[in-house]
Structures are given as C-alpha cells and as structure tokens.
CSV table of C-alpha atoms and ligand atoms in Angstrom, one decimal:
chain,number,residue,atom,x,y,z
C,1,MET,CA,-38.6,3.1,-59.7
C,2,ASP,CA,-36.3,0.3,-61.0
C,3,ASP,CA,-33.8,2.9,-62.0
C,4,LEU,CA,-33.9,4.5,-58.5
C,5,ARG,CA,-33.5,1.1,-56.9
C,6,GLU,CA,-30.6,0.1,-59.0
C,7,LYS,CA,-28.9,3.5,-58.6
C,8,TYR,CA,-29.1,3.6,-54.8
C,9,ILE,CA,-28.5,-0.1,-54.1
C,10,SER,CA,-25.2,0.0,-56.0
C,11,LEU,CA,-24.2,3.4,-54.5
C,12,ILE,CA,-24.8,2.0,-51.0
C,13,ALA,CA,-22.8,-1.1,-51.8
C,14,GLU,CA,-19.9,1.1,-52.9
C,15,ALA,CA,-20.0,3.5,-49.9
C,16,ALA,CA,-16.7,3.5,-48.1
C,17,ASP,CA,-17.7,5.3,-44.9
C,18,GLU,CA,-20.6,6.3,-42.7
C,19,ALA,CA,-20.6,10.0,-44.0
C,20,THR,CA,-21.1,8.8,-47.6
C,21,LEU,CA,-24.0,6.5,-46.4
C,22,GLU,CA,-25.6,9.5,-44.6
C,23,ASP,CA,-25.4,11.6,-47.8
C,24,LEU,CA,-27.0,8.8,-49.8
C,25,ARG,CA,-29.8,8.5,-47.2
C,26,VAL,CA,-30.6,12.2,-47.5
C,27,GLN,CA,-30.5,12.0,-51.3
C,28,ALA,CA,-32.8,9.0,-51.5
C,29,VAL,CA,-35.2,8.9,-48.5
C,30,GLY,CA,-34.6,12.3,-46.8
C,31,LYS,CA,-37.4,14.9,-46.8
C,32,LYS,CA,-36.4,16.1,-50.2
C,33,GLY,CA,-34.9,12.9,-51.4
C,34,GLU,CA,-35.7,11.3,-54.7
C,35,VAL,CA,-38.0,8.6,-53.3
C,36,SER,CA,-39.8,11.1,-51.1
C,37,LEU,CA,-40.4,13.4,-54.1
C,38,GLN,CA,-41.9,10.5,-55.9
C,39,MET,CA,-44.2,9.8,-53.0
C,40,ARG,CA,-45.5,13.3,-53.2
C,41,GLU,CA,-46.6,12.6,-56.7
C,42,LEU,CA,-49.1,10.0,-55.4
C,43,GLY,CA,-51.6,12.8,-54.6
C,44,ARG,CA,-51.9,13.6,-58.2
C,45,MET,CA,-52.5,10.0,-59.4
C,46,SER,CA,-55.8,8.3,-60.0
C,47,PRO,CA,-56.9,5.9,-57.3
C,48,GLU,CA,-56.0,2.9,-59.5
C,49,GLU,CA,-52.5,4.2,-60.2
C,50,ARG,CA,-52.0,5.0,-56.6
C,51,GLN,CA,-53.0,1.6,-55.5
C,52,VAL,CA,-50.1,0.2,-57.5
C,53,ALA,CA,-47.5,2.9,-57.0
C,54,GLY,CA,-48.1,3.5,-53.3
C,55,PRO,CA,-47.1,0.1,-52.0
C,56,ALA,CA,-44.3,-0.1,-54.6
C,57,LEU,CA,-42.8,3.2,-53.4
C,58,ASN,CA,-43.1,2.1,-49.7
C,59,ALA,CA,-41.4,-1.1,-50.6
C,60,LEU,CA,-38.6,0.8,-52.3
C,61,LYS,CA,-38.1,3.1,-49.3
C,62,ASP,CA,-38.0,0.1,-47.0
C,63,GLU,CA,-35.5,-1.7,-49.3
C,64,ILE,CA,-33.2,1.4,-49.4
C,65,ASN,CA,-33.4,1.9,-45.6
C,66,SER,CA,-32.5,-1.7,-44.9
C,67,ALA,CA,-29.7,-1.6,-47.4
C,68,LEU,CA,-28.4,1.5,-45.6
C,69,ALA,CA,-28.7,-0.2,-42.2
C,70,ALA,CA,-26.9,-3.4,-43.4
C,71,LYS,CA,-24.1,-1.4,-44.9
C,72,LYS,CA,-23.7,0.7,-41.8
C,73,GLN,CA,-23.4,-2.5,-39.7
C,74,ALA,CA,-20.9,-4.0,-42.1
C,75,LEU,CA,-18.8,-0.8,-42.0
C,76,GLY,CA,-18.8,-0.9,-38.2
C,77,ASP,CA,-17.8,-4.5,-38.1
C,78,ALA,CA,-14.9,-3.9,-40.5
C,79,ALA,CA,-13.7,-1.0,-38.3
C,80,LEU,CA,-13.8,-3.1,-35.2
C,81,ASP,CA,-12.0,-5.9,-37.0
C,82,GLU,CA,-9.3,-3.5,-38.1
C,83,ARG,CA,-8.9,-2.1,-34.5
C,84,LEU,CA,-8.7,-5.6,-33.0
C,85,ARG,CA,-6.0,-6.5,-35.6
C,86,SER,CA,-4.0,-3.4,-35.0
C,87,GLU,CA,-4.3,-3.4,-31.2
C,88,TRP,CA,-3.7,-7.1,-30.8
C,89,LEU,CA,-2.0,-8.1,-27.5
C,90,ASP,CA,-0.9,-11.5,-26.3
C,91,VAL,CA,-1.9,-11.3,-22.6
C,92,THR,CA,-0.3,-14.7,-22.0
C,93,LEU,CA,3.2,-13.3,-22.5
C,94,PRO,CA,5.2,-12.7,-19.2
C,95,ALA,CA,5.6,-9.1,-18.1
C,96,ARG,CA,8.9,-7.5,-19.1
C,97,ILE,CA,11.4,-7.6,-16.2
C,98,ARG,CA,12.0,-3.8,-16.5
C,99,ARG,CA,8.4,-3.1,-15.7
C,100,GLN,CA,8.1,-5.4,-12.7
C,101,GLY,CA,8.0,-3.7,-9.3
C,102,THR,CA,10.1,-4.7,-6.4
C,103,ILE,CA,9.4,-5.2,-2.7
C,104,HIS,CA,10.6,-2.3,-0.7
C,105,PRO,CA,13.3,-3.2,1.9
C,106,VAL,CA,11.0,-2.0,4.7
C,107,SER,CA,8.2,-4.4,3.6
C,108,GLN,CA,10.8,-7.2,3.2
C,109,VAL,CA,12.3,-6.6,6.6
C,110,THR,CA,8.9,-6.3,8.3
C,111,GLU,CA,8.1,-9.8,6.8
C,112,GLU,CA,11.4,-11.1,8.0
C,113,VAL,CA,11.0,-9.8,11.6
C,114,THR,CA,7.4,-11.1,11.7
C,115,ALA,CA,8.6,-14.6,10.5
C,116,VAL,CA,11.3,-14.8,13.3
C,117,PHE,CA,8.9,-13.7,16.1
C,118,ALA,CA,6.0,-15.8,14.8
C,119,ASP,CA,8.4,-18.8,15.1
C,120,MET,CA,8.8,-17.9,18.8
C,121,GLY,CA,5.0,-17.8,19.3
C,122,PHE,CA,4.2,-14.1,18.9
C,123,ALA,CA,1.0,-13.1,17.1
C,124,VAL,CA,0.7,-10.0,15.0
C,125,ALA,CA,-1.3,-7.0,16.3
C,126,GLU,CA,-2.2,-3.6,14.8
C,127,GLY,CA,-3.3,-0.2,15.9
C,128,PRO,CA,-4.2,3.2,14.3
C,129,GLN,CA,-1.6,5.7,13.1
C,130,ILE,CA,-3.7,8.6,14.2
C,131,GLU,CA,-3.8,7.9,18.0
C,132,SER,CA,-5.5,9.6,20.9
C,133,ASP,CA,-3.3,11.4,23.4
C,134,TRP,CA,-4.3,8.9,26.0
C,135,TYR,CA,-3.1,5.8,24.2
C,136,ASN,CA,0.1,7.4,22.9
C,137,PHE,CA,1.0,9.0,26.2
C,138,ASP,CA,-1.1,8.8,29.4
C,139,ALA,CA,-1.8,5.0,29.3
C,140,LEU,CA,2.0,4.5,28.9
C,141,ASN,CA,2.7,6.4,32.1
C,142,ILE,CA,3.6,9.7,30.3
C,143,PRO,CA,1.5,12.3,32.0
C,144,GLY,CA,0.8,15.8,30.5
C,145,HIS,CA,3.7,17.5,32.0
C,146,HIS,CA,6.3,14.7,31.3
C,147,PRO,CA,9.4,15.8,29.4
C,148,ALA,CA,9.1,12.7,27.2
C,149,ARG,CA,6.2,14.4,25.4
C,150,ALA,CA,8.4,17.2,24.3
C,151,GLU,CA,11.4,14.9,23.5
C,152,MET,CA,9.3,12.9,21.1
C,153,ASP,CA,8.8,15.8,18.6
C,154,THR,CA,5.2,14.9,18.3
C,155,PHE,CA,3.0,15.9,15.3
C,156,TYR,CA,-0.4,17.0,16.7
C,157,MET,CA,-3.6,16.9,14.7
C,158,ALA,CA,-5.8,20.0,14.5
C,159,ARG,CA,-8.8,20.6,16.7
C,160,ALA,CA,-11.7,23.0,16.2
C,161,LYS,CA,-10.9,26.3,18.0
C,162,ASP,CA,-13.6,25.9,20.6
C,163,ASP,CA,-12.7,22.3,21.3
C,164,ASP,CA,-10.5,22.1,24.3
C,165,ARG,CA,-10.0,18.3,24.5
C,166,PRO,CA,-6.3,17.2,23.9
C,167,PRO,CA,-5.6,16.9,20.2
C,168,HIS,CA,-5.0,13.5,18.6
C,169,VAL,CA,-1.4,12.8,17.5
C,170,LEU,CA,0.4,10.9,14.8
C,171,ARG,CA,1.6,8.1,17.0
C,172,THR,CA,5.2,8.6,18.0
C,173,HIS,CA,5.8,4.9,18.6
C,174,THR,CA,4.0,1.6,18.3
C,175,SER,CA,3.7,1.3,22.1
C,176,PRO,CA,0.0,2.3,22.2
C,177,VAL,CA,-0.7,-1.1,20.5
C,178,GLN,CA,0.5,-2.6,23.8
C,179,ILE,CA,-2.4,-1.0,25.6
C,180,ARG,CA,-4.9,-1.8,22.9
C,181,SER,CA,-3.8,-5.5,22.8
C,182,MET,CA,-3.9,-5.9,26.5
C,183,GLN,CA,-7.4,-4.4,26.7
C,184,GLU,CA,-8.6,-6.6,23.9
C,185,HIS,CA,-7.0,-9.9,24.9
C,186,GLY,CA,-6.0,-9.7,28.5
C,187,ALA,CA,-3.2,-11.9,29.9
C,188,PRO,CA,-1.3,-14.0,29.1
C,189,ILE,CA,-0.3,-12.3,25.8
C,190,ARG,CA,2.5,-12.5,23.3
C,191,ILE,CA,2.3,-10.1,20.4
C,192,ILE,CA,4.4,-8.1,17.9
C,193,ALA,CA,3.0,-4.9,16.3
C,194,PRO,CA,4.7,-3.6,13.2
C,195,GLY,CA,3.7,-0.2,11.7
C,196,ARG,CA,4.4,3.4,10.8
C,197,VAL,CA,5.3,6.0,13.4
C,198,TYR,CA,6.0,9.7,13.2
C,199,ARG,CA,8.3,12.3,14.7
C,200,ALA,CA,9.5,15.7,13.5
C,201,ASP,CA,13.1,14.7,12.8
C,202,TYR,CA,15.2,14.6,9.7
C,203,ASP,CA,18.9,13.5,9.1
C,204,GLN,CA,20.9,10.5,7.7
C,205,THR,CA,19.3,8.1,10.2
C,206,HIS,CA,16.0,9.9,11.0
C,207,THR,CA,12.9,10.6,8.8
C,208,PRO,CA,9.6,12.1,10.0
C,209,MET,CA,7.8,8.8,9.2
C,210,PHE,CA,9.6,5.6,10.0
C,211,HIS,CA,8.7,2.0,11.1
C,212,GLN,CA,8.8,0.2,14.4
C,213,VAL,CA,7.9,-3.3,15.6
C,214,GLU,CA,6.6,-3.4,19.1
C,215,GLY,CA,7.0,-6.6,21.1
C,216,LEU,CA,5.0,-7.5,24.2
C,217,ALA,CA,5.1,-10.7,26.3
C,218,ILE,CA,3.1,-10.9,29.5
C,219,ASP,CA,2.7,-14.0,31.7
C,220,ARG,CA,3.1,-15.0,35.4
C,221,ASP,CA,6.9,-15.2,35.5
C,222,ILE,CA,8.4,-13.5,32.5
C,223,SER,CA,11.7,-11.7,33.3
C,224,MET,CA,14.5,-9.6,31.7
C,225,ALA,CA,16.3,-12.9,31.1
C,226,ASN,CA,13.5,-14.0,28.7
C,227,LEU,CA,13.8,-10.6,27.0
C,228,LYS,CA,17.5,-10.9,26.5
C,229,TRP,CA,17.2,-14.5,25.1
C,230,CYS,CA,14.4,-13.5,22.7
C,231,LEU,CA,16.3,-10.5,21.4
C,232,GLU,CA,19.5,-12.5,20.9
C,233,GLU,CA,17.7,-15.2,19.1
C,234,PHE,CA,16.0,-12.7,17.0
C,235,VAL,CA,19.2,-10.8,16.0
C,236,LYS,CA,21.0,-14.1,15.1
C,237,ALA,CA,18.1,-15.4,13.0
C,238,PHE,CA,17.5,-12.0,11.4
C,239,PHE,CA,21.1,-11.3,10.5
C,240,GLU,CA,21.7,-14.9,9.6
C,241,VAL,CA,24.9,-15.1,11.7
C,242,ASP,CA,26.0,-16.7,15.0
C,243,ASP,CA,28.1,-13.8,16.4
C,244,VAL,CA,26.3,-10.5,16.3
C,245,GLU,CA,27.3,-8.3,19.2
C,246,LEU,CA,24.6,-6.6,21.2
C,247,ARG,CA,25.1,-4.0,23.9
C,248,PHE,CA,22.4,-3.6,26.6
C,249,ARG,CA,22.6,-0.1,28.1
C,250,ALA,CA,20.6,0.8,31.2
C,251,SER,CA,18.1,3.5,30.2
C,252,HIS,CA,14.8,5.1,31.1
C,253,PHE,CA,11.4,4.9,29.6
C,254,PRO,CA,8.3,5.9,31.5
C,255,PHE,CA,6.5,2.7,30.5
C,256,THR,CA,9.2,0.2,31.5
C,257,GLU,CA,11.1,-0.5,34.7
C,258,PRO,CA,13.9,-1.4,34.6
C,259,SER,CA,14.6,-0.2,31.0
C,260,ALA,CA,17.4,-1.0,28.5
C,261,GLU,CA,18.4,0.3,25.2
C,262,VAL,CA,20.1,-2.1,22.8
C,263,ASP,CA,22.8,-1.2,20.3
C,264,ILE,CA,24.4,-3.4,17.7
C,265,ARG,CA,28.1,-3.4,16.7
C,266,CYS,CA,28.7,-1.9,13.3
C,267,SER,CA,31.1,-0.1,11.1
C,268,TRP,CA,30.5,2.8,8.7
C,269,GLU,CA,34.0,2.5,7.0
C,270,GLY,CA,34.2,3.7,3.4
C,271,GLY,CA,30.6,4.9,3.6
C,272,THR,CA,29.2,1.3,3.7
C,273,LEU,CA,27.5,0.1,6.8
C,274,LYS,CA,28.5,-3.3,8.0
C,275,VAL,CA,27.0,-5.2,10.9
C,276,GLY,CA,29.0,-7.2,13.4
C,277,GLU,CA,32.4,-5.4,12.9
C,278,GLY,CA,34.0,-2.1,13.6
C,279,ASP,CA,33.9,0.3,16.6
C,280,ASP,CA,30.5,2.0,16.1
C,281,TRP,CA,27.2,1.1,17.7
C,282,LEU,CA,23.8,1.7,16.2
C,283,GLU,CA,20.9,1.9,18.6
C,284,ILE,CA,18.2,-0.4,17.3
C,285,LEU,CA,15.7,-0.8,20.1
C,286,GLY,CA,14.3,0.3,23.5
C,287,SER,CA,13.1,-2.3,25.9
C,288,GLY,CA,12.3,-3.2,29.5
C,289,MET,CA,9.9,-4.8,32.0
C,290,VAL,CA,6.4,-3.4,31.5
C,291,HIS,CA,5.6,-0.8,34.2
C,292,PRO,CA,2.7,-1.8,36.6
C,293,LYS,CA,0.8,1.4,35.7
C,294,VAL,CA,0.9,0.3,32.0
C,295,LEU,CA,-0.5,-3.1,32.9
C,296,GLU,CA,-3.3,-1.4,34.9
C,297,ALA,CA,-4.1,0.9,31.9
C,298,GLY,CA,-4.4,-2.3,29.9
C,299,LYS,CA,-6.8,-3.8,32.5
C,300,ILE,CA,-4.2,-6.4,33.6
C,301,ASP,CA,-3.5,-7.0,37.3
C,302,PRO,CA,0.1,-6.2,38.0
C,303,ASN,CA,0.1,-8.4,41.2
C,304,GLU,CA,-0.6,-11.4,39.0
C,305,TRP,CA,1.1,-10.7,35.7
C,306,GLN,CA,4.4,-9.3,34.5
C,307,GLY,CA,6.4,-9.2,31.3
C,308,PHE,CA,8.7,-7.4,28.9
C,309,ALA,CA,8.2,-5.0,26.0
C,310,PHE,CA,10.4,-3.7,23.3
C,311,GLY,CA,10.3,-1.2,20.4
C,312,LEU,CA,12.6,-2.0,17.4
C,313,GLY,CA,13.4,0.3,14.5
C,314,ILE,CA,12.6,-1.6,11.3
C,315,ASP,CA,14.3,0.9,9.0
C,316,ARG,CA,17.5,0.9,11.2
C,317,ILE,CA,17.9,-2.9,11.0
C,318,ALA,CA,17.0,-2.8,7.2
C,319,MET,CA,19.9,-0.3,6.8
C,320,LEU,CA,22.2,-2.6,8.8
C,321,LYS,CA,21.3,-5.9,7.1
C,322,TYR,CA,21.3,-4.6,3.5
C,323,GLY,CA,24.1,-2.0,3.9
C,324,ILE,CA,22.0,1.0,3.0
C,325,PRO,CA,23.8,4.1,4.3
C,326,ASP,CA,21.1,6.8,4.2
C,327,LEU,CA,17.6,6.4,5.6
C,328,ARG,CA,16.2,9.3,3.7
C,329,ALA,CA,16.6,7.5,0.4
C,330,PHE,CA,14.1,4.9,1.7
C,331,PHE,CA,11.3,7.3,1.1
C,332,ASP,CA,12.5,9.2,-2.0
C,333,SER,CA,10.7,6.8,-4.5
C,334,ASP,CA,13.8,6.9,-6.7
C,335,LEU,CA,13.2,4.0,-9.2
C,336,ARG,CA,16.9,3.4,-9.5
C,337,TRP,CA,17.2,3.0,-5.7
C,338,LEU,CA,14.1,0.8,-5.6
C,339,ARG,CA,15.5,-1.5,-8.3
C,340,HIS,CA,18.9,-1.7,-6.6
C,341,TYR,CA,17.7,-2.4,-3.1
C,342,GLY,CA,14.3,-3.9,-3.8
C,343,PHE,CA,13.4,-7.6,-3.6
C,344,ALA,CA,11.9,-9.9,-6.1
C,345,SER,CA,8.2,-10.1,-5.4
C,346,LEU,CA,8.0,-13.9,-5.3
C,347,ASP,CA,10.9,-14.4,-2.8
C,348,VAL,CA,8.8,-14.5,0.4
C,349,PRO,CA,10.9,-14.5,3.5
C,350,THR,CA,11.0,-17.8,5.4
C,351,LEU,CA,13.1,-19.1,8.2
C,352,HIS,CA,14.1,-22.3,6.3
C,353,GLY,CA,15.0,-20.2,3.3
C,354,GLY,CA,17.3,-18.1,5.4
C,355,LEU,CA,14.8,-15.2,5.3
C,356,SER,CA,16.5,-13.1,2.6
C,357,ARG,CA,17.4,-14.6,-0.8
E,1,LIG,N1,8.4,3.2,22.5
E,1,LIG,C1,9.9,3.4,22.7
E,1,LIG,C2,10.4,4.3,21.6
E,1,LIG,O1,9.8,4.5,20.6
E,1,LIG,C3,10.6,2.0,22.6
E,1,LIG,C4,10.2,1.1,23.6
E,1,LIG,C5,9.2,0.2,23.5
E,1,LIG,C6,10.9,1.0,24.8
E,1,LIG,C7,8.8,-0.7,24.4
E,1,LIG,C8,10.6,0.2,25.8
E,1,LIG,C9,9.5,-0.7,25.6
E,1,LIG,O2,11.4,4.9,21.8
C-alpha cells in the first residue's frame, strides 16, 4: 500500500495536463485500477486482516482522489493565469483615433437646426415614419383624387388582399407631425419636427429616404412676416453669415394658403457647392400660412387661430453648408466619406460655439 501511495502521489504531482491525470485516475482507482484490485482481495482475507486492510485501502483511495482533485484545480488555475497574462488589456487606454466613429453630417445638421429654432422658442416634436393615409394626405387637405398624391412618388405599404382600407404609407413629408402635434397640444403651439421621409426618387440631389424639419407656429396673430423673419434669422445663424440671399417664390401646397417656396443662392462652380455666391438657386424649403382645413383637422378653430408652417430639407442644407456635392454619398456608408465629412463626437453644436466647429 505504501508503494502504491508513493507511486501515485508522485505521478500525480508530475502530471502536466488533465489527460494525464485522467489516465492516472483510471490506473489507480478506476474499476480495474490497482487500488480497486486490492480492494477485491479483501473478500479473501480473514476478518481480522480485513479490519485493518479495509479502512487503510479506503483511506488510500480517498487520498489519491483528493490528490487528483487538487492537481486538477491547480492545472486549471495555471491555465487561467496563463490566459489572463496573454490576453492582458489595459482598458484605461484611450481608443485609437482610427477606430473612433464620426457624427454623420445629417445628425450634426439636425442638431444645429434644432439648436437655432430652440433658441427661438420652438419645441421638438416627433411622429411615426409609417403613417396612415389620413395623416399624410387627407388631414393636410390632400383628398384622394388630388394630383399631389401622384406627384409625391409615395411608397405604399402592403395590405391583405381582402382588406380594402387605404394602405399606410412611408410618410412623404414631416407635415403629418403638424396634425399630430395640434391634436395633442392645441393652440398656441410652436414646434419643429425633424425626421426621415420617403419618396421614390433618385439622382444627385434626391434619394428615396431623406430628412426634413417641419416647423409650425400657431397663435392669434401670426403672419407671413413672422415666417420670413424666422427663416432669415435661421439661415443667418445656421450658415454663420450676415448676408445669405433667400428667394421667396409664390407656390402652391394644398396645406398652406398663401404658399411660398424658398431658394438659397449658391454656385456649383468647379464641382464644389458654395452658398451665398454664384447664379444658381437651390430650393431648400416649402412654406406658407396653415390652411384653415388643416387647423380643423388638428382640432384648432381657424376663426381664432392662425399661423405658418414650413418644411425644410435637412440633407440639402447639409450639402450647402459643408460643400458636399452628391446627396447619394450620404447614404453609401463609405468609411472614407464618413471620416472626411463626419464630425468629432464631442463637438456638440451650440449657438455660442458658432454651431459647427
Ligand atoms: N410638406 C412640404 C413638402 O414636403 C413642405 C411644406 C411644409 C410646405 C409645410 C409648406 C408647409 O414638400
């Protein structure tokens, strides 16, 4: 028994891995192991001999089993130590610049626009991108037969074959948020609503998904003059200049009366887009006085309240401000483009900081 003990205790101590330990376990205390075979001999012993050998063999078996368990634990600890050493990582180091993401120009410009209008007392509102036909069209005085529905290149959602209700749409503009906000808050109200909108259109200045900011101001005596002042203040603050030239063109929208489209002077010379100079105009927004029927759809009494609304293309003014010639590149997820045109994540736009930095 002493020989067995000495043999296995030293073999276990020398074992270099778990497989060796398992072999040793089988050899010593497995069914046909050396210690087990000795135990079978007990039956042939006299009761006196058995009384001594039995407990001794059991003790030996226990001793080998606990040596095996202790060694197994030690091997596991050593393996973990080794892994921790080789996979060591200093989490307090700053991230490598190359791996830092950037803020997309659309996100940056949305923040900038929000900051300027927030300063004029506008609150931020939101609405769903999948919109009912009523909110996107009817409530905005665009009835079923109206040509504006066709002009908008609307994406329609699918309906079950036997369901003849009008299909939902991907909202074609942020104007449905006007209705939702009026219904929710009533008058007076002053909100802007930034978000994604969708139209089936694709070229250098159009993508099927793009971004707008809706503006809405309703009170007892709000006029076109207030609209013009707000937009001019906005454009000056946003482009960080005193002399941006705007052009108000008489226009038509079913949801405003009168209506005006606003263009901004720019140049495309040499393939770079510059704002405030040149002989070209880029349309950046539609606007007008909210139509009485739209106020009614929003549960506001048109005999008591009036106001203006506008819808501004965020991507358009991002192109203008940051000289980005092709809108399609905005949504290509090309890392080189994102690094070139993106913004540092800690530079939050503020008015006192001049918005962009
Ligand atoms: N919803 C219009 C569009 O997307 C823009 C607009 C908004 C015009 C509000 C007037 C008033 O073209």
